Coordinates of C-alpha atoms and ligand atoms in Angstrom, one line a residue:
M1 CA -39.0 66.1 44.3
K2 CA -37.2 62.6 45.8
V3 CA -33.1 61.9 46.3
N4 CA -31.7 58.4 45.2
H5 CA -32.0 57.3 49.4
N6 CA -29.5 54.3 47.8
Y7 CA -27.1 56.8 48.7
A8 CA -27.7 56.7 52.5
Q9 CA -27.4 53.2 52.4
L10 CA -23.4 53.2 51.5
E11 CA -21.4 52.7 53.7
E12 CA -18.1 55.8 54.6
S13 CA -15.1 54.8 53.6
Y14 CA -12.7 56.1 56.7
L15 CA -10.1 53.4 55.2
F16 CA -7.5 56.0 53.4
Q17 CA -8.9 58.9 55.5
T18 CA -8.3 56.9 59.1
V19 CA -4.4 55.3 57.0
N20 CA -3.4 59.5 56.2
H21 CA -4.7 60.3 60.3
K22 CA -2.7 58.1 61.4
V23 CA 0.4 58.1 60.2
A24 CA 0.0 62.0 60.3
E25 CA -0.2 61.5 63.5
Y26 CA 2.7 59.3 63.5
A27 CA 4.7 61.8 61.4
K28 CA 4.5 64.1 64.4
A29 CA 5.8 62.2 67.2
H30 CA 8.4 61.1 65.3
P31 CA 9.8 63.8 62.6
E32 CA 13.0 61.9 62.6
R33 CA 12.1 58.4 61.6
Q34 CA 11.1 58.5 57.2
I35 CA 8.0 56.3 56.5
I36 CA 7.6 53.8 53.7
R37 CA 3.9 53.5 52.4
L38 CA 3.9 50.6 51.2
G39 CA 0.0 51.5 50.8
I40 CA -0.9 52.9 47.7
G41 CA -2.4 51.2 45.3
D42 CA -1.2 54.0 43.1
V43 CA 1.8 54.0 40.1
T44 CA 5.5 55.9 40.7
Q45 CA 7.4 55.7 38.1
P46 CA 6.6 58.1 35.3
L47 CA 5.5 57.6 31.7
P48 CA 7.8 56.5 28.8
A49 CA 9.4 59.2 27.4
A50 CA 8.2 57.2 23.4
I51 CA 4.7 57.6 25.3
T52 CA 5.0 61.1 26.4
A53 CA 6.7 62.1 23.0
A54 CA 3.6 60.3 21.8
F55 CA 1.4 62.9 23.9
I56 CA 3.0 66.0 23.1
E57 CA 2.8 64.7 19.4
G58 CA -1.0 64.4 19.4
A59 CA -1.2 68.2 21.6
K60 CA 0.7 69.6 18.8
E61 CA -1.4 68.5 15.7
Q62 CA -4.2 69.8 18.0
G63 CA -2.7 73.0 17.0
K64 CA -2.6 73.2 13.6
P65 CA -5.6 73.6 11.4
D66 CA -4.2 70.7 9.2
T67 CA -4.0 68.1 11.8
F68 CA -6.7 69.9 14.4
H69 CA -8.9 66.8 15.1
G70 CA -12.6 67.9 16.9
Y71 CA -14.9 64.5 18.3
G72 CA -13.4 61.6 17.8
P73 CA -15.2 57.9 16.1
E74 CA -17.4 56.6 19.4
Q75 CA -15.6 53.9 20.3
G76 CA -12.6 55.9 20.0
Y77 CA -9.7 56.0 17.0
D78 CA -9.2 52.6 15.3
F79 CA -5.5 53.2 14.5
L80 CA -6.0 52.6 19.0
R81 CA -8.4 49.8 19.0
E82 CA -7.0 47.6 15.9
K83 CA -3.6 48.1 17.9
I84 CA -5.6 46.7 20.9
A85 CA -7.3 44.2 19.1
R86 CA -3.9 42.7 18.2
Y87 CA -1.9 42.3 21.7
Y88 CA -5.4 40.6 22.9
Q89 CA -4.9 38.5 19.9
N90 CA -0.5 38.0 19.8
E91 CA 0.3 38.5 23.0
I92 CA -2.9 37.6 25.3
H93 CA -3.9 34.9 22.9
A94 CA -7.6 35.5 22.8
E95 CA -10.3 36.2 20.5
V96 CA -11.6 40.1 20.5
S97 CA -11.7 42.1 17.7
A98 CA -11.4 46.0 16.9
G99 CA -15.2 46.2 17.2
D100 CA -15.6 44.6 20.2
I101 CA -13.5 47.4 21.5
F102 CA -15.0 50.6 23.5
I103 CA -12.4 52.7 24.4
S104 CA -12.2 54.3 28.0
D105 CA -10.9 57.0 30.0
G106 CA -9.7 54.3 32.8
A107 CA -11.3 50.8 33.7
K108 CA -13.1 52.7 36.8
S109 CA -15.6 54.7 34.9
D110 CA -16.6 52.1 32.9
V111 CA -16.5 49.5 36.1
G112 CA -19.3 52.1 37.6
N113 CA -21.2 52.8 34.2
I114 CA -21.6 49.6 32.9
L115 CA -24.8 49.2 35.6
D116 CA -27.1 51.1 33.7
L117 CA -27.6 48.0 30.9
F118 CA -29.1 46.0 33.8
D119 CA -31.8 46.3 35.8
K120 CA -32.4 46.8 39.2
D121 CA -33.5 43.9 40.3
N122 CA -30.9 41.7 39.4
T123 CA -28.9 40.0 41.6
V124 CA -25.1 40.4 41.9
L125 CA -22.6 38.1 42.6
I126 CA -19.0 40.2 44.8
P127 CA -16.8 38.6 46.3
D128 CA -15.2 39.8 50.0
P129 CA -12.6 41.2 50.0
V130 CA -13.4 43.2 46.8
Y131 CA -12.1 46.8 45.0
P132 CA -15.0 48.7 46.8
V133 CA -16.2 49.8 44.1
Y134 CA -18.3 47.0 42.5
V135 CA -19.7 47.7 46.3
D136 CA -21.1 50.9 46.1
T137 CA -22.1 51.4 42.5
N138 CA -24.8 48.4 43.3
R139 CA -25.3 49.7 46.4
M140 CA -26.7 52.8 44.7
D141 CA -28.9 51.6 42.7
G142 CA -30.0 49.5 45.0
R143 CA -29.1 45.5 43.7
R144 CA -29.2 42.6 45.5
L145 CA -25.4 41.6 46.6
V146 CA -24.1 38.0 47.4
F147 CA -21.6 38.5 48.8
L148 CA -18.4 35.1 48.6
Q149 CA -16.2 34.4 51.0
A150 CA -12.7 34.4 50.1
N151 CA -10.6 33.7 52.6
E152 CA -7.2 31.3 53.3
E153 CA -9.0 28.3 52.3
N154 CA -9.7 28.7 49.1
G155 CA -7.2 31.2 48.3
F156 CA -8.7 33.9 48.4
L157 CA -10.6 32.9 44.8
P158 CA -14.2 32.1 45.1
M159 CA -15.2 29.7 43.2
P160 CA -19.5 29.4 42.1
P161 CA -21.1 28.7 45.1
E162 CA -23.5 26.0 44.1
G163 CA -27.3 26.4 44.2
Q164 CA -26.8 30.2 43.9
E165 CA -28.6 32.5 41.4
A166 CA -26.2 34.6 39.8
D167 CA -27.5 38.0 37.3
L168 CA -24.0 39.3 37.5
I169 CA -20.6 38.3 38.6
Y170 CA -17.8 40.7 39.4
L171 CA -14.2 38.8 39.1
C172 CA -10.9 40.8 39.6
S173 CA -7.2 39.0 38.9
P174 CA -5.2 39.2 39.4
N175 CA -7.0 40.7 42.0
N176 CA -6.9 43.8 43.7
P177 CA -6.5 43.6 47.2
T178 CA -5.1 40.5 47.3
G179 CA -3.1 40.0 44.6
A180 CA -4.2 36.5 44.0
C181 CA -5.4 35.2 40.3
Y182 CA -7.2 32.4 39.0
T183 CA -5.8 29.5 36.5
Y184 CA -7.6 28.7 33.2
E185 CA -9.3 25.6 35.1
Q186 CA -11.4 28.3 37.9
L187 CA -11.9 31.1 35.2
T188 CA -13.5 27.7 32.9
A189 CA -15.8 26.6 35.5
W190 CA -17.1 30.8 36.4
V191 CA -18.0 30.6 32.8
Q192 CA -19.7 27.5 33.3
Y193 CA -21.2 28.6 35.9
A194 CA -22.3 32.0 34.1
I195 CA -24.2 30.3 31.0
S196 CA -26.2 28.4 33.2
Q197 CA -27.1 31.2 34.9
D198 CA -27.8 33.4 31.9
A199 CA -25.5 35.4 34.0
I200 CA -22.4 38.4 32.8
I201 CA -19.2 38.4 34.4
L202 CA -18.5 41.8 34.5
F203 CA -14.1 40.9 34.4
D204 CA -11.8 43.7 35.8
A205 CA -8.4 42.9 33.6
A206 CA -6.3 46.2 35.4
Y207 CA -3.8 44.1 36.4
E208 CA -3.3 41.6 33.8
S209 CA 0.0 43.1 32.7
F210 CA 1.6 41.5 36.0
V211 CA 0.5 38.5 34.9
T212 CA 4.4 36.1 34.6
E213 CA 3.3 32.8 34.6
N214 CA 0.8 30.9 32.6
L215 CA -2.3 32.2 34.1
P216 CA -5.6 33.4 32.8
R217 CA -4.9 37.3 31.5
S218 CA -8.3 37.7 29.2
I219 CA -11.6 36.7 30.2
F220 CA -11.9 36.0 26.2
E221 CA -9.1 32.8 27.4
I222 CA -11.7 30.6 28.3
P223 CA -13.5 28.5 25.7
G224 CA -17.0 30.4 26.2
A225 CA -17.0 33.4 27.7
R226 CA -17.6 35.8 24.4
G227 CA -21.3 34.4 24.8
C228 CA -21.6 36.0 29.1
A229 CA -18.6 38.0 29.5
I230 CA -17.8 41.8 29.5
E231 CA -13.7 43.2 30.8
F232 CA -12.3 46.2 31.8
C233 CA -8.9 46.9 31.0
S234 CA -7.0 50.4 32.5
L235 CA -3.5 51.7 31.1
S236 CA -3.4 53.0 34.6
K237 CA -0.6 50.3 36.1
T238 CA -0.2 48.8 32.7
A239 CA 2.0 52.0 31.5
G240 CA 1.5 54.6 34.4
F241 CA -1.7 56.2 33.0
T242 CA -3.2 56.5 36.4
G243 CA -2.7 60.9 35.9
T244 CA -3.1 60.4 32.6
R245 CA -6.1 57.9 32.0
C246 CA -7.1 55.7 29.7
G247 CA -8.6 52.5 29.3
Y248 CA -10.7 50.0 26.7
T249 CA -13.7 47.9 27.8
V250 CA -14.3 44.7 25.7
V251 CA -18.3 44.4 24.9
P252 CA -18.2 41.4 22.4
Q253 CA -20.2 42.5 19.1
E254 CA -22.9 38.7 19.7
L255 CA -23.1 39.2 23.5
C256 CA -26.9 39.3 24.0
R257 CA -29.1 38.7 27.6
D258 CA -32.3 39.3 27.4
G259 CA -33.8 39.8 24.0
M260 CA -30.9 42.3 24.1
H261 CA -27.8 43.2 21.9
L262 CA -25.7 44.6 24.7
H263 CA -22.9 46.0 22.6
A264 CA -25.1 47.9 21.0
M265 CA -27.2 49.3 24.3
W266 CA -22.9 50.0 25.4
L267 CA -23.0 52.1 22.5
R268 CA -26.1 54.1 22.4
R269 CA -25.6 54.4 26.6
Q270 CA -21.3 55.6 25.1
T271 CA -23.2 57.6 22.6
T272 CA -25.4 59.7 24.6
K273 CA -23.3 60.0 28.0
F274 CA -19.5 60.0 27.1
N275 CA -18.1 61.7 24.2
G276 CA -15.0 60.4 24.4
V277 CA -11.4 60.2 25.4
S278 CA -8.9 63.3 24.4
Y279 CA -6.8 62.6 20.8
P280 CA -3.4 63.5 22.9
V281 CA -3.8 60.7 24.9
Q282 CA -5.2 58.4 22.4
R283 CA -1.9 58.5 20.8
A284 CA 0.0 58.1 23.7
A285 CA -2.0 55.6 24.0
A286 CA -1.7 54.0 20.6
E287 CA 2.3 54.3 21.0
V288 CA 2.0 51.8 24.6
F289 CA 0.7 49.4 22.0
T290 CA 4.7 48.9 20.1
P291 CA 7.2 48.2 20.9
E292 CA 9.6 51.3 22.4
G293 CA 6.2 52.1 24.6
M294 CA 6.0 48.9 25.0
A295 CA 9.5 47.9 26.3
G296 CA 9.7 50.6 27.8
C297 CA 6.2 49.7 30.5
R298 CA 7.6 46.7 30.7
A299 CA 10.6 48.6 32.3
N300 CA 8.6 50.3 34.4
L301 CA 6.5 46.5 35.0
A302 CA 9.8 45.1 36.1
I303 CA 10.8 47.6 38.8
Y304 CA 7.7 46.7 40.5
Q305 CA 7.6 43.0 39.9
N306 CA 11.0 43.2 41.6
N307 CA 9.6 44.8 44.3
A308 CA 6.5 42.3 44.5
R309 CA 9.7 39.1 44.6
I310 CA 11.7 41.4 47.6
I311 CA 8.6 41.5 49.8
A312 CA 8.2 38.2 48.9
E313 CA 11.2 37.0 49.9
T314 CA 11.1 38.7 52.8
L315 CA 7.3 37.8 54.1
T316 CA 8.2 34.1 53.4
K317 CA 11.6 34.2 55.8
L318 CA 9.5 35.6 58.4
G319 CA 7.4 32.6 58.2
V320 CA 3.7 35.4 57.5
W321 CA 1.1 33.4 55.4
F322 CA 0.5 35.5 52.2
V323 CA -1.0 35.5 48.8
G324 CA -0.5 37.9 45.9
G325 CA 3.5 38.9 45.0
K326 CA 3.6 37.1 42.4
N327 CA 1.0 37.7 39.2
S328 CA 0.1 40.9 41.1
P329 CA 1.7 44.4 42.6
Y330 CA 0.0 43.4 45.6
L331 CA 0.9 41.4 48.6
W332 CA -2.3 40.1 50.9
L333 CA -0.5 38.7 54.6
R334 CA -2.6 37.3 57.4
C335 CA -1.2 40.1 60.2
P336 CA 1.3 38.3 62.1
G337 CA 0.1 37.4 65.7
G338 CA -3.4 36.7 65.5
L339 CA -3.7 41.2 65.6
S340 CA -7.1 42.6 63.6
S341 CA -6.0 44.4 60.6
W342 CA -6.0 47.7 62.3
A343 CA -4.1 46.5 65.6
F344 CA -2.2 45.5 63.2
F345 CA -1.2 48.3 61.4
D346 CA -0.7 50.4 64.9
E347 CA 1.6 48.3 65.1
L348 CA 3.8 48.0 61.7
L349 CA 4.1 52.0 61.2
E350 CA 4.6 52.5 65.2
K351 CA 7.6 49.4 64.8
T352 CA 8.7 50.5 61.6
G353 CA 7.6 53.3 60.1
I354 CA 5.9 51.2 56.9
V355 CA 2.3 52.2 56.1
G356 CA 0.5 48.9 54.5
T357 CA -3.8 49.1 53.8
P358 CA -5.9 46.9 57.0
G359 CA -7.2 44.0 54.7
S360 CA -10.7 44.9 56.6
G361 CA -10.9 47.7 54.9
F362 CA -11.6 45.6 52.0
G363 CA -14.8 44.0 53.0
A364 CA -16.1 41.6 56.0
C365 CA -13.0 38.7 55.2
G366 CA -10.2 41.1 54.9
E367 CA -10.5 41.0 58.8
G368 CA -7.2 39.6 60.3
Y369 CA -5.6 40.6 57.0
F370 CA -3.1 43.6 54.6
R371 CA -1.9 44.8 51.6
L372 CA 1.3 45.6 51.0
T373 CA 1.9 47.0 47.6
A374 CA 5.0 46.8 44.8
F375 CA 4.9 50.3 43.7
G376 CA 7.6 52.0 46.1
S377 CA 10.9 52.9 44.8
E378 CA 13.1 49.6 45.2
A379 CA 15.5 52.0 47.6
N380 CA 12.5 51.9 49.5
T381 CA 11.3 48.6 49.1
K382 CA 14.5 47.3 50.4
E383 CA 14.4 49.4 53.2
A384 CA 11.2 49.1 54.1
M385 CA 12.1 44.2 54.1
K386 CA 15.3 45.4 56.6
R387 CA 12.6 46.9 59.1
L388 CA 10.4 44.2 58.7
E389 CA 13.3 41.9 59.6
E390 CA 14.6 43.5 62.3
A391 CA 11.0 43.6 63.4
Y392 CA 9.3 40.5 63.3
A393 CA 12.3 37.5 63.2
Ligands
PLP401 N1 -9.7 48.3 38.8 C1 -10.1 47.4 39.5 C2 -9.8 46.6 40.3 C3 -8.4 48.6 40.5 O1 -8.0 47.9 41.8 C4 -8.2 50.0 40.1 C5 -7.7 50.5 40.8 O2 -6.9 51.1 41.2 C6 -9.8 50.5 38.9 C7 -10.1 49.4 38.0 C8 -9.4 51.6 38.5 O3 -8.5 51.3 36.7 P1 -8.6 53.3 36.4 O4 -7.4 53.8 37.4 O5 -8.1 53.1 34.8 O6 -9.9 54.3 36.5

């Protein structure tokens, strides 16, 4: 027998392992020092009360003969898909119908699983630095990767490369790890490029709810995108579902390539390999899109957005170059003093007890940069910024 040797080509991810190891060493050496973690990409606020109430109600229904639900509908319950479609139409102003939407157990699985639809001989454009899942899932299949350099010159928002062919294009906006967010004009250029290449954009909108300025929250706000894009979205950051698990994927019903309907292919793939998200979770997810549920989510998002503002103000005051923080929970800064990402990690931890994430862990273009996140508490974020000012003023 043979195994998939592409797995041997995967780079080991030592990023968070090394971070944890270094933090443990520091804690041992400085037991008196309070360590502040501004490196995590997980939310910290609990689910809003209206959402947990719906979750509990859904679980109770499963215990009664007349309200029990077995296997759910293939694309997810209508009550949830219709609410998401209305959210797209009324809040985001994007042309998405319930029929386009597939409920998932989160964006990560679908971002990886969608590759079942595409040949291994495709050329894939991936920005660098990047959410590592795009790279590893393609390497597992042995696809050809072309990295798009994100840097200070392009504001960490790479544009279509001239003369480069592409079949699949990954875009994440607002971006993890950089927090940078594409404009309408920039995404229009990407849609036009994808159409010219007969390519598909795989658009990760996991952070759409952080957008406060007049910037796109969905690729489907861009004319022509229904003919060239698939979008992944998640309730993880919008509604605190990182541990509850629910997301949605939009595959326009008319989207075709190579003589095949991608929507029909994805339905076939999902009905063959996935049996849906649990009923109570879908009930909880539907509550996100009610006025009360959304108000609870907005209140939590406001805490993170305020933290991001506090960090941004401090970096500005210190004269540190950065992107993100405005329409994103991430801030991506140039390491002071020209330090490498890991050298700055060590220095920052030693001087201040603050833990961030070295940019080099997200790709070669991340070297010399550093990610801070706004997912901590307000008190910790303020204390961290006080220490940062003292150390770097
Ligand atoms: N996409 C991006 C860009 C992310 O940063 C994350 C999580 O950190 C995900 C997808 C995963 O989302 P989910 O929790 O829905 O699987």
